[in-house]
PDB file of C-alpha atoms in Angstrom:
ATOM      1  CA  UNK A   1      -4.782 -38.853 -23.551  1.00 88.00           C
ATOM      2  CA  UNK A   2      -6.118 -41.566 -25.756  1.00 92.00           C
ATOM      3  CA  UNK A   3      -9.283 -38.610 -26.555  1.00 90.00           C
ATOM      4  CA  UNK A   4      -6.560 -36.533 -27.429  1.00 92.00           C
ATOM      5  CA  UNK A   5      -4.585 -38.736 -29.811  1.00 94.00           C
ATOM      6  CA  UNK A   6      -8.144 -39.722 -31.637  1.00 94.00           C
ATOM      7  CA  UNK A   7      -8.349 -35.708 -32.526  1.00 93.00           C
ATOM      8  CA  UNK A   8      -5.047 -36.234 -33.778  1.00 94.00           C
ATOM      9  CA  UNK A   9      -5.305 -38.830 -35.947  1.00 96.00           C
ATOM     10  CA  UNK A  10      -8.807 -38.345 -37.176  1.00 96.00           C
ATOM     11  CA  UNK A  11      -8.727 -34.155 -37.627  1.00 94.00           C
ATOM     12  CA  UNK A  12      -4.960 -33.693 -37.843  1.00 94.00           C
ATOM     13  CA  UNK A  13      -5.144 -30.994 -35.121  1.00 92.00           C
ATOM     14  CA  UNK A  14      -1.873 -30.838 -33.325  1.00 90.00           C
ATOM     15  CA  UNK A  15      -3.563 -30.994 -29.425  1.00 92.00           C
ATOM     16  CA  UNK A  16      -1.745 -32.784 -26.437  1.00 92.00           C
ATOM     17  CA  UNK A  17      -1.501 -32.147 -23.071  1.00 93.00           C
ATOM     18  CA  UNK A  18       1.224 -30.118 -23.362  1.00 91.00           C
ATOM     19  CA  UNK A  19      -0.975 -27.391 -25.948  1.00 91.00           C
ATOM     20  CA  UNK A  20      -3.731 -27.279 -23.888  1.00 92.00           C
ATOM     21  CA  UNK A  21      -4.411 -23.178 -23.019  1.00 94.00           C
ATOM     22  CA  UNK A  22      -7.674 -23.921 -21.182  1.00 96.00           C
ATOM     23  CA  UNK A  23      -9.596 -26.424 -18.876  1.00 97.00           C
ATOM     24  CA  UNK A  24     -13.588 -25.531 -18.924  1.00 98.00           C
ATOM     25  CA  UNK A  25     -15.540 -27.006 -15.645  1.00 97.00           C
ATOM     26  CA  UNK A  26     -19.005 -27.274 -17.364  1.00 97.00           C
ATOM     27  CA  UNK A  27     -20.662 -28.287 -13.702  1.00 95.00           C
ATOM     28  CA  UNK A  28     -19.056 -29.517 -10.353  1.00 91.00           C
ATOM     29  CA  UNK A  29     -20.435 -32.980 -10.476  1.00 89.00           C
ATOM     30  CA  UNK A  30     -17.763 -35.880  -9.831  1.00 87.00           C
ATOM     31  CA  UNK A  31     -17.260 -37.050 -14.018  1.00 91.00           C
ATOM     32  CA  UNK A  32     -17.102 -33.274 -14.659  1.00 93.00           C
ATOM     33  CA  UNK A  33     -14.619 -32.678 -12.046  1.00 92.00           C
ATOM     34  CA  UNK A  34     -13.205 -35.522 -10.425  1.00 89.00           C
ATOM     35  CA  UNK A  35     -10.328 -36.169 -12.955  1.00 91.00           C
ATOM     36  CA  UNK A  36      -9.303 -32.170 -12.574  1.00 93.00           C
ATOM     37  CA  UNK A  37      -6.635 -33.113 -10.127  1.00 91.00           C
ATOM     38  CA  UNK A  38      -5.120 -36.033 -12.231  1.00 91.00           C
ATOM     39  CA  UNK A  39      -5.210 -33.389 -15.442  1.00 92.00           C
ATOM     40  CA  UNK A  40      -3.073 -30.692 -13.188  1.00 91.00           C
ATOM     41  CA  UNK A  41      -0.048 -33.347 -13.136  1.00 91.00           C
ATOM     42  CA  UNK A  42       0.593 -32.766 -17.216  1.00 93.00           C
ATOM     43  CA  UNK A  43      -0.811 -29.008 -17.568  1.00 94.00           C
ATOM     44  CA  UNK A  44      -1.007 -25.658 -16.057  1.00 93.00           C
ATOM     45  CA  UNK A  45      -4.023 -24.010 -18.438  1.00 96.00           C
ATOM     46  CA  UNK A  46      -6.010 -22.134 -16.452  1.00 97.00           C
ATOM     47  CA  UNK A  47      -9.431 -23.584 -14.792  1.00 97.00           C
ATOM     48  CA  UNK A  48     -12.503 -21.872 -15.893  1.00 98.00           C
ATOM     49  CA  UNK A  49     -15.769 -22.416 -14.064  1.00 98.00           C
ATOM     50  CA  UNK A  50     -19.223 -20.337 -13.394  1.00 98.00           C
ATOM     51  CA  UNK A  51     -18.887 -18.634 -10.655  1.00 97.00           C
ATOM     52  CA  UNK A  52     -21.253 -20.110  -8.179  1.00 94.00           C
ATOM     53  CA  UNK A  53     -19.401 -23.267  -8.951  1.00 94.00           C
ATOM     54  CA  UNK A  54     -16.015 -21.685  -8.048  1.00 95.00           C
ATOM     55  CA  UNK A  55     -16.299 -22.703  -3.950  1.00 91.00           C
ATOM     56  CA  UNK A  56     -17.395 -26.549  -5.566  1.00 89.00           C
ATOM     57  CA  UNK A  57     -13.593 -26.578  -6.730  1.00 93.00           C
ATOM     58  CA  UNK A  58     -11.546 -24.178  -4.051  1.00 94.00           C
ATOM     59  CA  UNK A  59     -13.248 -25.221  -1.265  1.00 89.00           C
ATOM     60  CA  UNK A  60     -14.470 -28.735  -1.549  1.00 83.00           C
ATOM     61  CA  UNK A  61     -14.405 -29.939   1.951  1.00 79.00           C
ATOM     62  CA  UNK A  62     -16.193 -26.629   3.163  1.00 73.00           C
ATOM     63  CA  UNK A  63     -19.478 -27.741   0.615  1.00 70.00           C
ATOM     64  CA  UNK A  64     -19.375 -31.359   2.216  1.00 69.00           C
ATOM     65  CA  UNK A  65     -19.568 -30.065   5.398  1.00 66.00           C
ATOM     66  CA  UNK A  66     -22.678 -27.643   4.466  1.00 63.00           C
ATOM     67  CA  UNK A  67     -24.329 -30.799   3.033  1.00 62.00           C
ATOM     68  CA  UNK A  68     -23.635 -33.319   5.961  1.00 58.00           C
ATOM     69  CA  UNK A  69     -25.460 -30.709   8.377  1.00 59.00           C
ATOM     70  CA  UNK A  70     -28.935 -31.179   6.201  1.00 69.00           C
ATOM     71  CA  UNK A  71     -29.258 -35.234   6.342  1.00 67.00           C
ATOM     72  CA  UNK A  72     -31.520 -35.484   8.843  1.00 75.00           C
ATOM     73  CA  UNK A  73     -33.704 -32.656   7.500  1.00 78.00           C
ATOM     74  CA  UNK A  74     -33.855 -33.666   4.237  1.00 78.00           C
ATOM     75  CA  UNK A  75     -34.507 -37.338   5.205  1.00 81.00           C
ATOM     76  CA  UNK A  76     -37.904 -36.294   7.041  1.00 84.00           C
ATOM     77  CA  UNK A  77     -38.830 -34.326   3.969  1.00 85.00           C
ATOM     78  CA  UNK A  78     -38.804 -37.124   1.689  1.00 86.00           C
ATOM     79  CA  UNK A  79     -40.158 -39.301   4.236  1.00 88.00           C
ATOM     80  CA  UNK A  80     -37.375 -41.825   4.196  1.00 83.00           C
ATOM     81  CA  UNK A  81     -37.733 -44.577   7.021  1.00 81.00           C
ATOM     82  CA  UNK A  82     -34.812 -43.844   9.087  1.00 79.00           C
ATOM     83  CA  UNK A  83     -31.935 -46.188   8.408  1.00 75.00           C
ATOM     84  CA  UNK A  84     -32.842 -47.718   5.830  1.00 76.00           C
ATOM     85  CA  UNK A  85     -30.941 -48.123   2.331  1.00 78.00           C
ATOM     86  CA  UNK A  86     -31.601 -44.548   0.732  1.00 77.00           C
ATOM     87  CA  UNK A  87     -31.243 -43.050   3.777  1.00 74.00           C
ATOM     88  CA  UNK A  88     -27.778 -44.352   4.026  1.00 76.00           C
ATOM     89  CA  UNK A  89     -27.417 -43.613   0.136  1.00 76.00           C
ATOM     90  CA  UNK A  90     -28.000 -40.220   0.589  1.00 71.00           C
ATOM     91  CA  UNK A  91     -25.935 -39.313   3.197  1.00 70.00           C
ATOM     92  CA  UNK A  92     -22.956 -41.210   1.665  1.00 73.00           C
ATOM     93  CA  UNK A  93     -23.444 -38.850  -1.640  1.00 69.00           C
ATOM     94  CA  UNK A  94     -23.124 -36.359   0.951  1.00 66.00           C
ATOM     95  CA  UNK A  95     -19.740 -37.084   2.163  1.00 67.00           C
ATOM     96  CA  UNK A  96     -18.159 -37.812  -1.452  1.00 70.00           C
ATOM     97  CA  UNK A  97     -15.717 -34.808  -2.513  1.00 70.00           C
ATOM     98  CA  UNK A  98     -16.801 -33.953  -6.123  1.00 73.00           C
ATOM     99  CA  UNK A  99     -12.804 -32.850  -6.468  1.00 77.00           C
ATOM    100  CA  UNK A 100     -10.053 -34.697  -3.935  1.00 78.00           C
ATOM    101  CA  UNK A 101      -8.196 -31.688  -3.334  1.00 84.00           C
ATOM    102  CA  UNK A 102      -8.755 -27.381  -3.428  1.00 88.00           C
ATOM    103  CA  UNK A 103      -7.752 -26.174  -6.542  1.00 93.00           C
ATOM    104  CA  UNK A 104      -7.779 -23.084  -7.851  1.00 95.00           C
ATOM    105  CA  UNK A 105     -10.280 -21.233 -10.550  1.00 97.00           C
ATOM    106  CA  UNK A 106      -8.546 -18.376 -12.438  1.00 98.00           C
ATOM    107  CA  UNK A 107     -11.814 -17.265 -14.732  1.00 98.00           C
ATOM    108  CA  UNK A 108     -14.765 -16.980 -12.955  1.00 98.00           C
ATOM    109  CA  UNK A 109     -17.401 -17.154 -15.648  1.00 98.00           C
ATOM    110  CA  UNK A 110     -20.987 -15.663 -16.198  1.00 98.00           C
ATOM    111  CA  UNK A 111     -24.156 -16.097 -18.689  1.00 98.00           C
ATOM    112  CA  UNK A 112     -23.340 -14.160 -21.664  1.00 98.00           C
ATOM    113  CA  UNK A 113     -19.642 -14.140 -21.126  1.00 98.00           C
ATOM    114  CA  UNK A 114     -17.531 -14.823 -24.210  1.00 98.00           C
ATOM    115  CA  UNK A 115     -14.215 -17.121 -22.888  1.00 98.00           C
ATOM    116  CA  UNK A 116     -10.822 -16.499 -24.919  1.00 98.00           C
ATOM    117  CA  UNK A 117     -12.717 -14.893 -27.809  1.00 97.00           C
ATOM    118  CA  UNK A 118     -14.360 -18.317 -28.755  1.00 97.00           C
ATOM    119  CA  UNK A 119     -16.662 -19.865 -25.965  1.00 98.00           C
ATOM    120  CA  UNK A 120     -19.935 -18.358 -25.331  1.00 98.00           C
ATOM    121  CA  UNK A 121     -20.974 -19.254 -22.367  1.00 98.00           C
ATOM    122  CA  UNK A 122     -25.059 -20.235 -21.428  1.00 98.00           C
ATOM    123  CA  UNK A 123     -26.055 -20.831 -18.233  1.00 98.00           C
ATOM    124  CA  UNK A 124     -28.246 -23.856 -17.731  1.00 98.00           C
ATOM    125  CA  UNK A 125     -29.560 -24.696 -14.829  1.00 97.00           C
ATOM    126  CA  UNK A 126     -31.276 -27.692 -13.953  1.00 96.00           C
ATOM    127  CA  UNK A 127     -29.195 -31.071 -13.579  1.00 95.00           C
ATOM    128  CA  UNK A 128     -27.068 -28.660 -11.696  1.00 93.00           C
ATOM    129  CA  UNK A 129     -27.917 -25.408 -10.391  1.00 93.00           C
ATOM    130  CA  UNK A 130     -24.085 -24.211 -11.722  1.00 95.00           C
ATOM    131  CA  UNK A 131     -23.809 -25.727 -14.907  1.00 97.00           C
ATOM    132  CA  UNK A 132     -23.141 -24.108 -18.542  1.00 98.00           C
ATOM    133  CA  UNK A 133     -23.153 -24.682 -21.607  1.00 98.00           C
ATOM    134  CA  UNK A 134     -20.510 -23.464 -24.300  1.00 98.00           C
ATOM    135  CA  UNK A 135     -21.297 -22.291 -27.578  1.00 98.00           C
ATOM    136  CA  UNK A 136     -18.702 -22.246 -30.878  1.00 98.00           C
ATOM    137  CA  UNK A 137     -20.286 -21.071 -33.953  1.00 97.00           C
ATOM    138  CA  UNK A 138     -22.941 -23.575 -35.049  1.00 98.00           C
ATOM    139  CA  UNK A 139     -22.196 -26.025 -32.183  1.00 98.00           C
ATOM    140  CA  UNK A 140     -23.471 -26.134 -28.840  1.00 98.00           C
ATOM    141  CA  UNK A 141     -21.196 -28.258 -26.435  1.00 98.00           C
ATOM    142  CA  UNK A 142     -24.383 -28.922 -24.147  1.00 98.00           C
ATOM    143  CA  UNK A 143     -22.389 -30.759 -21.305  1.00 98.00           C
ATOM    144  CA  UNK A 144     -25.252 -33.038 -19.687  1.00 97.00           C
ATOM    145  CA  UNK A 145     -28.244 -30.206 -20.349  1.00 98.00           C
ATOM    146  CA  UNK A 146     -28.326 -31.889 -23.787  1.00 98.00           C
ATOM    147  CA  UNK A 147     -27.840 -35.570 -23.704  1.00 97.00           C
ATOM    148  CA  UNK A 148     -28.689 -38.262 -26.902  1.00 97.00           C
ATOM    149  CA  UNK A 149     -29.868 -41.533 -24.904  1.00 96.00           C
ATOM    150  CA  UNK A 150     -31.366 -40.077 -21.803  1.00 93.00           C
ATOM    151  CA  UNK A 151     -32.748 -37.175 -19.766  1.00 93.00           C
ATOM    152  CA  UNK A 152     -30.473 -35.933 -16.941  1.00 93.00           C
ATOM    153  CA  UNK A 153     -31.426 -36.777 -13.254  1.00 89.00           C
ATOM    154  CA  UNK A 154     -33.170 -34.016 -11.629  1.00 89.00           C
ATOM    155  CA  UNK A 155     -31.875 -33.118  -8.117  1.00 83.00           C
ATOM    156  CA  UNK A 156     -34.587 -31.301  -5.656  1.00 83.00           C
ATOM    157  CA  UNK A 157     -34.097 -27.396  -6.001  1.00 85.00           C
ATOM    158  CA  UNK A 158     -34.323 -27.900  -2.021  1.00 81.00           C
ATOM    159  CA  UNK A 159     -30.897 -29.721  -1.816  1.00 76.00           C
ATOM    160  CA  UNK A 160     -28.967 -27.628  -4.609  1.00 80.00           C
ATOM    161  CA  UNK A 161     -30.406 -24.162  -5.574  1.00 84.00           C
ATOM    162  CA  UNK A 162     -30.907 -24.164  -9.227  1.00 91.00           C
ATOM    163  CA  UNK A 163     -31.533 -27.596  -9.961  1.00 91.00           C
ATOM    164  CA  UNK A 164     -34.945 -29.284 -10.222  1.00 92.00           C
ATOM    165  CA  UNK A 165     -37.876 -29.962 -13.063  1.00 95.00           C
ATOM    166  CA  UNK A 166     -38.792 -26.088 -13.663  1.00 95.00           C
ATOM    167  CA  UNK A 167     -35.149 -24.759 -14.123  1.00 97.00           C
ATOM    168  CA  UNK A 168     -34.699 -27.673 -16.545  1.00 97.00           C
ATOM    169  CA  UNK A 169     -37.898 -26.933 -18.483  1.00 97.00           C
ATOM    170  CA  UNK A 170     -36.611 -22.981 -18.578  1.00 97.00           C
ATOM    171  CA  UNK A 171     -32.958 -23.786 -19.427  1.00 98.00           C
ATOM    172  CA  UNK A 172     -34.775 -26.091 -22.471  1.00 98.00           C
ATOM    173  CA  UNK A 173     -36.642 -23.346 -24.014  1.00 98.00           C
ATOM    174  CA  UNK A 174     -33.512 -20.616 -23.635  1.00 97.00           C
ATOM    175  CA  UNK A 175     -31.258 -23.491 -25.483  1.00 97.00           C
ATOM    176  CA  UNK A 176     -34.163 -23.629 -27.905  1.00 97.00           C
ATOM    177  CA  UNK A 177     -34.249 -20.277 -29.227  1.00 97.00           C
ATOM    178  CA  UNK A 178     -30.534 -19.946 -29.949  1.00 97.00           C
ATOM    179  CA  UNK A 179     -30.429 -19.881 -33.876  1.00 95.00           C
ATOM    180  CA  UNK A 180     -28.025 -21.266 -35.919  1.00 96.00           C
ATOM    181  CA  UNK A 181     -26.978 -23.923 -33.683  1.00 98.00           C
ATOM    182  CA  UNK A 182     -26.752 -27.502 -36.216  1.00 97.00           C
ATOM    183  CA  UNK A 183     -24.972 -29.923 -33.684  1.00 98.00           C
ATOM    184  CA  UNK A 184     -24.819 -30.146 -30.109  1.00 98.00           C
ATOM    185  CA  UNK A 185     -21.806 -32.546 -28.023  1.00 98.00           C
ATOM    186  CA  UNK A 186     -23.053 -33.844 -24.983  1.00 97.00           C
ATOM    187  CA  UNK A 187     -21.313 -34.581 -21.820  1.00 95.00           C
ATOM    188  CA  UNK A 188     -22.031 -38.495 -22.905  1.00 96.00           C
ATOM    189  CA  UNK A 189     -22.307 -40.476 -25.537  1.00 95.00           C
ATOM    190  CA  UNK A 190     -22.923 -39.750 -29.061  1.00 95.00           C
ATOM    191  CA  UNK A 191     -23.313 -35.948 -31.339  1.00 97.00           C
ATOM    192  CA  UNK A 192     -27.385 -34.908 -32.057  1.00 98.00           C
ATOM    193  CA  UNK A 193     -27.076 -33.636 -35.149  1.00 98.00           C
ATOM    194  CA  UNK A 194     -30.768 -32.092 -34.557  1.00 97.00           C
ATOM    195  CA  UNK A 195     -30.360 -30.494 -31.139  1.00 98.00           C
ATOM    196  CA  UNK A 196     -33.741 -28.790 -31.635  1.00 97.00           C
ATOM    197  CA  UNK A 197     -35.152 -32.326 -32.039  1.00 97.00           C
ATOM    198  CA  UNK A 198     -33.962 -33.343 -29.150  1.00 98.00           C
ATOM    199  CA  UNK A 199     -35.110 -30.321 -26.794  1.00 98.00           C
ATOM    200  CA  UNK A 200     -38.597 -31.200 -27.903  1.00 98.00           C
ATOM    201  CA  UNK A 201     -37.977 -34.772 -27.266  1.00 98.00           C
ATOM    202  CA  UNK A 202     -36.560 -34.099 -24.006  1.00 98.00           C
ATOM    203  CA  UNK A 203     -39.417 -31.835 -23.125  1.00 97.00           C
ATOM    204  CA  UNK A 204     -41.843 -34.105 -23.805  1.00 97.00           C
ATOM    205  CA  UNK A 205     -40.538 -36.544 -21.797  1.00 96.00           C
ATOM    206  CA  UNK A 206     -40.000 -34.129 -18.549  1.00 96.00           C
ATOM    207  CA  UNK A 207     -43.987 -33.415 -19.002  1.00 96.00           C
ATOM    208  CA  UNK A 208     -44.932 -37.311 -19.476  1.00 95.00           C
ATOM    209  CA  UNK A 209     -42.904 -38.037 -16.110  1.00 92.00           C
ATOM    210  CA  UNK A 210     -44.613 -35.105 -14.308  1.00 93.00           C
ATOM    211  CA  UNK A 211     -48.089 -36.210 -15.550  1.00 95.00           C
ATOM    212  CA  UNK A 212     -47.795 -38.989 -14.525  1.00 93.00           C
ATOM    213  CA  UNK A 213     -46.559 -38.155 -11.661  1.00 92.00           C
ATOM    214  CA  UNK A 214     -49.684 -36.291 -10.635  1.00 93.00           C
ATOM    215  CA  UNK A 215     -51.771 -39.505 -11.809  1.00 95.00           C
ATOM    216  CA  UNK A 216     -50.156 -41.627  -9.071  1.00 94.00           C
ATOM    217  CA  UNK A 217     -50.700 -39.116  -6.282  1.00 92.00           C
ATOM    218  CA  UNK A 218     -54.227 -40.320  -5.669  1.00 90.00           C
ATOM    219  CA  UNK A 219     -54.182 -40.045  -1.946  1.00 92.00           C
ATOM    220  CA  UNK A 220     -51.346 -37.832   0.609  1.00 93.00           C
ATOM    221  CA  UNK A 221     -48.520 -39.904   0.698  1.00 92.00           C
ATOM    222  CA  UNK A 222     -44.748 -39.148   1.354  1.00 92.00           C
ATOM    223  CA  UNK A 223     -42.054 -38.913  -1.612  1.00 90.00           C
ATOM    224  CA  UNK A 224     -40.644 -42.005  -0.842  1.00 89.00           C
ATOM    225  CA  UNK A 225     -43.847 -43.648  -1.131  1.00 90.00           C
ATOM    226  CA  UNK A 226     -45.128 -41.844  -4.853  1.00 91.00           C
ATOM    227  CA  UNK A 227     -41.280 -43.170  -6.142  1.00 89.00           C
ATOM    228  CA  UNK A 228     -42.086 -46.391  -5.120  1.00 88.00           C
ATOM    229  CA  UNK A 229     -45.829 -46.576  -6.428  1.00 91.00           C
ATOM    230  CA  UNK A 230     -44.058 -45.335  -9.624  1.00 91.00           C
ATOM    231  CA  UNK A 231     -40.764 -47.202 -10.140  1.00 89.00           C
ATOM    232  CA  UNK A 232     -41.946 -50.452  -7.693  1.00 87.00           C
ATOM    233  CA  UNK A 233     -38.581 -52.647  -9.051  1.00 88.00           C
ATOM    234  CA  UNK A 234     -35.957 -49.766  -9.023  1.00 82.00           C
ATOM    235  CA  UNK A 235     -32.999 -50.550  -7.240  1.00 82.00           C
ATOM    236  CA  UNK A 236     -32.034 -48.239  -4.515  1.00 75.00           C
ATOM    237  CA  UNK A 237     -28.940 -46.695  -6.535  1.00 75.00           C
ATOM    238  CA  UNK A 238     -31.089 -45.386  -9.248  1.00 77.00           C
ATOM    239  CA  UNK A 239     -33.545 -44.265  -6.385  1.00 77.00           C
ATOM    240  CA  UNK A 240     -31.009 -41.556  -5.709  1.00 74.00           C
ATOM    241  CA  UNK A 241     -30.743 -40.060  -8.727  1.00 71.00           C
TER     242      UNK A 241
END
């Protein structure tokens, strides 16, 4: 509410709670999501989401029990000692609910759609396999494809189809070749007023981690060892992501 009154007093648009005509899900990760439920207590706009994300939202204690039945197989891949801290981290991310309750999803959306005549809608996969971007003229709202501080964590495309390194690096280039986009609004922090800046920044930095990733892998070792010969003082939240 406090978002919305900024808009008010800054832009002079007349938006509240009680104008709202749509709610876009840009991914079904829990500070995307979470606050959906909260948000349906002051509004009944209609939810739109991609349409692989649509069971993330209607059905979110079916996808925790898919995930809690892969623990123990993804554990071995990533050669985690058993019971130890990630291993307990992991499976706890596993049980979270990205949304406490079902909800329902009028709009299931696709690449290329156009939503309500206004919001063009990109699919960019990557940080998460179901995640879009929206498009509105000359800006790009690039949810967390497109972030100004930081580059998004990469989940394994082994634990969520469409996410990982090379759908990042693919969703970068299609983002890249849009023309005419001159701003892009992140799911955090501040506007990039140079989005094609920051692709190639962004970029850049995906191949400097993966190089040296492939520097450090001077003998066979498991993941869990090559993360720690690379990030030896990381703390064992940031280990997850």
């Amino acid at each position: 509410q406090a978002g919305l009154a900024a808009v008010r007093a800054g832009y002079g648009e007349a938006v509240g709670l009680d104008t709202l005509t749509r709610i876009v899900i840009t991914h079904p990760h829990p500070d995307h999501l979470g606050g959906l439920s909260a948000l349906r207590e002051h509004t009944d706009a209609p939810v739109a989401a991609f349409h692989s994300a649509v069971p993330f939202i209607e059905q979110p204690g079916a996808i925790r029990a898919a995930w809690l039945t892969q623990p123990d197989a993804q554990a071995a891949w990533l050669g985690l000692p058993p019971g130890g801290e990630l291993d307990g981290r992991i499976r706890r991310r596993g049980s979270n609910l990205t949304v406490p309750r079902a909800l329902p999803v009028a709009t299931p959306l696709h690449d290329g759609d156009v939503l309500d005549d206004l919001l063009h809608v990109i699919h960019t996969p990557g940080h998460e396999g179901n995640q879009i971007c929206l498009r509105v003229d000359e800006v790009l709202l690039s949810a967390d494809h497109l972030l100004p501080l930081n580059s998004p964590p990469l989940m394994p495309a082994r634990f969520l189809r469409g996410s990982g390194v090379a759908a990042y690096l693919d969703s970068l280039d299609r983002v890249e070749r849009l023309d005419g986009v001159t701003l892009a609004l992140g799911g955090h922090d501040g506007p990039m007023p140079d989005p094609r800046a920051r692709i190639q920044a962004l970029r850049a930095r995906t191949h400097e981690k993966l190089d040296a990733l492939l520097a450090a892998c001077t003998h066979p070792m498991t993941i869990h060892d090559l993360l720690l010969a690379l990030h030896p003082r990381l703390r064992s939240i940031q280990a997850v992501l």
